[in-house]
Amino acid sequence: MNFDISRKRMVDTQIIARGVKDQRVIDAMLKTPRHLFVQEAMAAQAYNDTSLPIGEKQTISQPYIVALMTELLELQGSERVLEIGTGSGYQAAVLSCLVKRVYTVERIPQLATRARKLFDLLGLTNIAMKIDDGTLGWSSEAPFEAIIVTAGAPLVPEELAVQLAVGGRMVIPVGDRINQELIKLVKQEDGSLVSEQSVKCRFVNLIGKSGWQEL
Ligand code: SAH
């Protein structure tokens, strides 16, 4: 199995072909070894056009959705970005190539531990992680120029809106427990949020104080 070839093909056929244009995002997707972030038995499927199970009833998102959400954040390189839902750590690893520092929050300790090991293995030293309810954000490190939520929310958590910097971008799937739409919000000078809808999507549930209740 040549993962470099599979990854290049993934980027060409799933990401560039669907309209992702930001060259820095494309380079980050070419560089990040997705096969290390899935369960070992699924490594051969890591570059397929799909989400995959990562244990604890959670999933690593489809590569295209990772690229699209990252592009929507309009990252230049100097940002501090907050991610809610570390999961496998793949999205955080992609972000770590593109910004100054990534702050990522995961509620399930087993997933957080596994992701931390991968960040260490890959030498991704600009990722800070904590185990917590990410619907509360990370107030001691706020404000953030970009916030990405990688679990489906019933609404935009108020704390996250507060912790977004003026001019900052937030990308979040909002909808019911099964189907969501990807929403991009931009914070205005007066503190209000201007929103724009992107694609329909299907994420695992955001569980927490400003999310869903655990079933
Ligand atoms: N970005 C991840 C996608 C993981 S799936 C990746 O690249 O693999 C979504 C993750 O969000 C799950 O691991 C789930 O446990 C986590 N999650 C759900 N609600 C959360 C919350 N309130 N705070 C932090 N993490 C949460």
Tab-separated table of C-alpha atoms and ligand atoms in Angstrom:
chain	number	residue	atom	x	y	z
A	1	MET	CA	0.000	0.000	0.000
A	2	ASN	CA	1.574	3.279	-1.067
A	3	PHE	CA	-0.095	5.885	1.109
A	4	ASP	CA	1.589	8.835	-0.634
A	5	ILE	CA	0.016	7.869	-3.955
A	6	SER	CA	-3.400	7.270	-2.345
A	7	ARG	CA	-3.226	10.636	-0.591
A	8	LYS	CA	-2.306	12.510	-3.771
A	9	ARG	CA	-5.206	10.822	-5.566
A	10	MET	CA	-7.554	11.751	-2.690
A	11	VAL	CA	-6.530	15.402	-2.959
A	12	ASP	CA	-6.927	15.476	-6.755
A	13	THR	CA	-10.218	13.615	-7.069
A	14	GLN	CA	-12.062	14.506	-3.849
A	15	ILE	CA	-10.776	17.934	-2.924
A	16	ILE	CA	-9.440	19.887	-5.914
A	17	ALA	CA	-12.051	18.355	-8.252
A	18	ARG	CA	-14.824	19.580	-5.914
A	19	GLY	CA	-13.587	23.147	-5.953
A	20	VAL	CA	-11.259	23.641	-2.981
A	21	LYS	CA	-8.766	26.269	-4.195
A	22	ASP	CA	-6.754	27.476	-1.188
A	23	GLN	CA	-3.271	26.158	-2.004
A	24	ARG	CA	-2.195	26.164	1.648
A	25	VAL	CA	-5.155	23.920	2.519
A	26	ILE	CA	-4.344	21.620	-0.422
A	27	ASP	CA	-0.703	21.375	0.719
A	28	ALA	CA	-1.766	20.579	4.301
A	29	MET	CA	-4.048	17.787	3.043
A	30	LEU	CA	-1.164	16.433	0.906
A	31	LYS	CA	1.143	16.451	3.884
A	32	THR	CA	-1.001	15.046	6.708
A	33	PRO	CA	-0.827	11.222	7.003
A	34	ARG	CA	-4.547	10.439	7.406
A	35	HIS	CA	-3.862	6.673	7.564
A	36	LEU	CA	-2.252	7.146	10.990
A	37	PHE	CA	-5.438	8.738	12.386
A	38	VAL	CA	-7.790	5.829	11.608
A	39	GLN	CA	-7.869	2.461	13.345
A	40	GLU	CA	-5.013	0.261	12.153
A	41	ALA	CA	-7.352	-2.269	10.540
A	42	MET	CA	-8.839	0.550	8.427
A	43	ALA	CA	-5.600	2.116	7.201
A	44	ALA	CA	-6.249	0.841	3.662
A	45	GLN	CA	-9.532	2.802	3.602
A	46	ALA	CA	-8.103	6.004	5.042
A	47	TYR	CA	-8.010	7.838	1.697
A	48	ASN	CA	-11.506	6.795	0.587
A	49	ASP	CA	-14.192	9.425	0.017
A	50	THR	CA	-15.919	8.801	3.348
A	51	SER	CA	-15.966	9.273	7.100
A	52	LEU	CA	-14.725	6.278	9.132
A	53	PRO	CA	-15.282	4.969	12.676
A	54	ILE	CA	-12.547	5.831	15.212
A	55	GLY	CA	-13.973	4.028	18.267
A	56	GLU	CA	-16.165	5.325	21.127
A	57	LYS	CA	-19.014	5.629	18.555
A	58	GLN	CA	-17.259	8.613	16.927
A	59	THR	CA	-15.963	9.208	13.395
A	60	ILE	CA	-13.152	10.915	11.496
A	61	SER	CA	-14.805	13.266	8.965
A	62	GLN	CA	-14.782	12.752	5.190
A	63	PRO	CA	-11.588	14.288	3.701
A	64	TYR	CA	-13.548	16.750	1.523
A	65	ILE	CA	-15.459	18.091	4.534
A	66	VAL	CA	-12.176	18.589	6.438
A	67	ALA	CA	-10.724	20.527	3.485
A	68	LEU	CA	-13.893	22.567	2.924
A	69	MET	CA	-14.263	23.566	6.586
A	70	THR	CA	-10.571	24.471	6.732
A	71	GLU	CA	-10.839	26.599	3.588
A	72	LEU	CA	-13.908	28.401	4.975
A	73	LEU	CA	-11.818	29.527	7.972
A	74	GLU	CA	-9.668	31.659	5.588
A	75	LEU	CA	-6.448	31.047	7.494
A	76	GLN	CA	-3.372	33.184	6.757
A	77	GLY	CA	-0.869	31.686	9.201
A	78	SER	CA	-0.845	33.980	12.212
A	79	GLU	CA	-4.103	32.769	13.773
A	80	ARG	CA	-4.862	30.994	17.011
A	81	VAL	CA	-7.676	28.575	16.207
A	82	LEU	CA	-10.048	26.701	18.508
A	83	GLU	CA	-11.364	23.282	17.494
A	84	ILE	CA	-14.229	21.578	19.326
A	85	GLY	CA	-14.183	17.769	18.911
A	86	THR	CA	-10.576	16.532	18.586
A	87	GLY	CA	-11.714	12.971	17.791
A	88	SER	CA	-8.877	11.268	15.918
A	89	GLY	CA	-6.837	14.480	15.863
A	90	TYR	CA	-6.755	14.588	12.055
A	91	GLN	CA	-8.467	17.972	11.633
A	92	ALA	CA	-6.224	19.454	14.338
A	93	ALA	CA	-3.138	18.076	12.546
A	94	VAL	CA	-4.268	19.690	9.266
A	95	LEU	CA	-4.860	22.999	11.082
A	96	SER	CA	-1.462	22.808	12.783
A	97	CYS	CA	0.217	23.196	9.347
A	98	LEU	CA	-1.747	26.380	8.685
A	99	VAL	CA	-1.839	28.504	11.839
A	100	LYS	CA	0.295	29.667	14.727
A	101	ARG	CA	-1.421	27.581	17.385
A	102	VAL	CA	-4.319	25.106	17.598
A	103	TYR	CA	-6.415	24.723	20.761
A	104	THR	CA	-8.513	21.573	20.594
A	105	VAL	CA	-11.097	20.242	23.058
A	106	GLU	CA	-12.386	16.648	23.301
A	107	ARG	CA	-14.859	15.268	25.831
A	108	ILE	CA	-13.884	11.575	25.565
A	109	PRO	CA	-10.548	10.953	27.373
A	110	GLN	CA	-9.646	7.788	25.400
A	111	LEU	CA	-9.794	9.711	22.096
A	112	ALA	CA	-7.883	12.666	23.515
A	113	THR	CA	-5.096	10.381	24.749
A	114	ARG	CA	-4.746	8.675	21.375
A	115	ALA	CA	-4.687	12.009	19.528
A	116	ARG	CA	-2.061	13.428	21.907
A	117	LYS	CA	0.226	10.455	21.163
A	118	LEU	CA	-0.087	11.084	17.423
A	119	PHE	CA	0.675	14.801	17.792
A	120	ASP	CA	3.829	13.846	19.726
A	121	LEU	CA	4.800	11.171	17.199
A	122	LEU	CA	4.426	13.636	14.313
A	123	GLY	CA	6.177	16.463	16.180
A	124	LEU	CA	3.135	18.777	16.043
A	125	THR	CA	4.212	21.008	18.894
A	126	ASN	CA	1.761	23.858	18.237
A	127	ILE	CA	-1.345	21.939	19.367
A	128	ALA	CA	-2.743	22.461	22.879
A	129	MET	CA	-5.426	20.035	23.985
A	130	LYS	CA	-7.824	19.668	26.878
A	131	ILE	CA	-10.510	17.216	27.927
A	132	ASP	CA	-13.666	19.193	28.616
A	133	ASP	CA	-17.108	20.203	27.347
A	134	GLY	CA	-16.107	22.213	24.286
A	135	THR	CA	-19.494	23.942	24.054
A	136	LEU	CA	-18.028	26.178	26.775
A	137	GLY	CA	-15.032	27.022	24.576
A	138	TRP	CA	-11.626	27.753	26.140
A	139	SER	CA	-12.161	31.098	27.865
A	140	SER	CA	-8.653	31.512	29.314
A	141	GLU	CA	-7.201	31.499	25.762
A	142	ALA	CA	-9.932	33.557	24.030
A	143	PRO	CA	-10.459	35.405	21.744
A	144	PHE	CA	-9.761	33.179	18.723
A	145	GLU	CA	-9.460	34.355	15.120
A	146	ALA	CA	-11.027	31.092	13.974
A	147	ILE	CA	-13.285	28.478	15.605
A	148	ILE	CA	-14.203	25.118	14.052
A	149	VAL	CA	-16.789	22.781	15.541
A	150	THR	CA	-16.531	19.221	14.199
A	151	ALA	CA	-19.674	17.767	15.804
A	152	GLY	CA	-23.286	18.576	14.899
A	153	ALA	CA	-24.883	21.266	17.088
A	154	PRO	CA	-28.558	22.148	17.702
A	155	LEU	CA	-27.538	25.837	17.653
A	156	VAL	CA	-24.430	28.018	17.818
A	157	PRO	CA	-23.165	27.813	21.432
A	158	GLU	CA	-23.263	31.305	22.958
A	159	GLU	CA	-19.862	30.898	24.648
A	160	LEU	CA	-18.209	30.157	21.308
A	161	ALA	CA	-19.767	33.258	19.745
A	162	VAL	CA	-18.401	35.310	22.662
A	163	GLN	CA	-14.908	33.819	22.297
A	164	LEU	CA	-14.652	34.623	18.567
A	165	ALA	CA	-12.511	37.706	17.804
A	166	VAL	CA	-13.918	40.612	15.788
A	167	GLY	CA	-13.296	39.718	12.126
A	168	GLY	CA	-12.990	36.051	13.183
A	169	ARG	CA	-14.617	33.132	11.353
A	170	MET	CA	-16.528	30.217	12.886
A	171	VAL	CA	-17.518	27.099	10.940
A	172	ILE	CA	-20.087	24.819	12.565
A	173	PRO	CA	-22.601	22.170	11.470
A	174	VAL	CA	-26.052	23.155	12.784
A	175	GLY	CA	-29.256	21.150	12.517
A	176	ASP	CA	-30.967	18.153	14.111
A	177	ARG	CA	-29.299	15.016	15.491
A	178	ILE	CA	-29.051	13.389	12.038
A	179	ASN	CA	-28.742	16.119	9.386
A	180	GLN	CA	-27.018	19.467	9.549
A	181	GLU	CA	-25.915	22.330	7.347
A	182	LEU	CA	-22.450	23.738	7.513
A	183	ILE	CA	-22.674	27.372	8.611
A	184	LYS	CA	-19.936	29.999	8.408
A	185	LEU	CA	-20.233	32.960	10.772
A	186	VAL	CA	-18.145	36.132	10.653
A	187	LYS	CA	-18.018	38.408	13.699
A	188	GLN	CA	-18.660	42.080	12.944
A	189	GLU	CA	-17.280	45.201	14.664
A	190	ASP	CA	-20.526	45.569	16.633
A	191	GLY	CA	-20.281	41.977	17.899
A	192	SER	CA	-23.056	40.625	15.689
A	193	LEU	CA	-22.551	37.517	13.550
A	194	VAL	CA	-23.190	37.411	9.818
A	195	SER	CA	-23.918	33.879	8.667
A	196	GLU	CA	-23.687	32.093	5.356
A	197	GLN	CA	-24.781	28.524	4.589
A	198	SER	CA	-22.516	26.019	2.921
A	199	VAL	CA	-23.209	22.333	2.229
A	200	LYS	CA	-25.507	19.785	3.859
A	201	CYS	CA	-23.601	17.411	6.132
A	202	ARG	CA	-23.907	14.659	8.738
A	203	PHE	CA	-21.773	14.783	11.878
A	204	VAL	CA	-21.880	12.922	15.183
A	205	ASN	CA	-23.669	14.864	17.927
A	206	LEU	CA	-22.102	17.720	19.854
A	207	ILE	CA	-22.796	16.641	23.450
A	208	GLY	CA	-22.696	19.227	26.219
A	209	LYS	CA	-24.217	22.181	28.025
A	210	SER	CA	-24.969	24.074	24.774
A	211	GLY	CA	-25.213	20.908	22.690
A	212	TRP	CA	-27.314	17.747	22.752
A	213	GLN	CA	-27.913	15.514	25.740
A	214	GLU	CA	-26.121	12.178	25.618
A	215	LEU	CA	-28.585	9.402	24.593
B	1	SAH	N1	-12.299	16.567	14.200
B	1	SAH	C1	-12.410	15.139	14.407
B	1	SAH	C2	-13.835	14.662	14.190
B	1	SAH	C3	-14.251	13.864	15.355
B	1	SAH	S1	-15.959	13.470	15.507
B	1	SAH	C4	-11.412	14.379	13.564
B	1	SAH	O1	-10.688	15.000	12.767
B	1	SAH	O2	-11.288	13.156	13.717
B	1	SAH	C5	-16.494	14.637	16.718
B	1	SAH	C6	-15.825	14.568	18.057
B	1	SAH	O3	-16.451	15.558	18.875
B	1	SAH	C7	-15.985	13.255	18.823
B	1	SAH	O4	-14.719	12.760	19.161
B	1	SAH	C8	-16.794	13.635	20.058
B	1	SAH	O5	-16.437	12.919	21.223
B	1	SAH	C9	-16.452	15.112	20.206
B	1	SAH	N2	-17.389	15.909	20.976
B	1	SAH	C10	-18.749	15.855	20.965
B	1	SAH	N3	-19.245	16.797	21.817
B	1	SAH	C11	-18.182	17.455	22.350
B	1	SAH	C12	-18.044	18.530	23.273
B	1	SAH	N4	-19.084	19.143	23.827
B	1	SAH	N5	-16.795	18.927	23.595
B	1	SAH	C13	-15.699	18.340	23.043
B	1	SAH	N6	-15.768	17.332	22.178
B	1	SAH	C14	-16.990	16.897	21.823
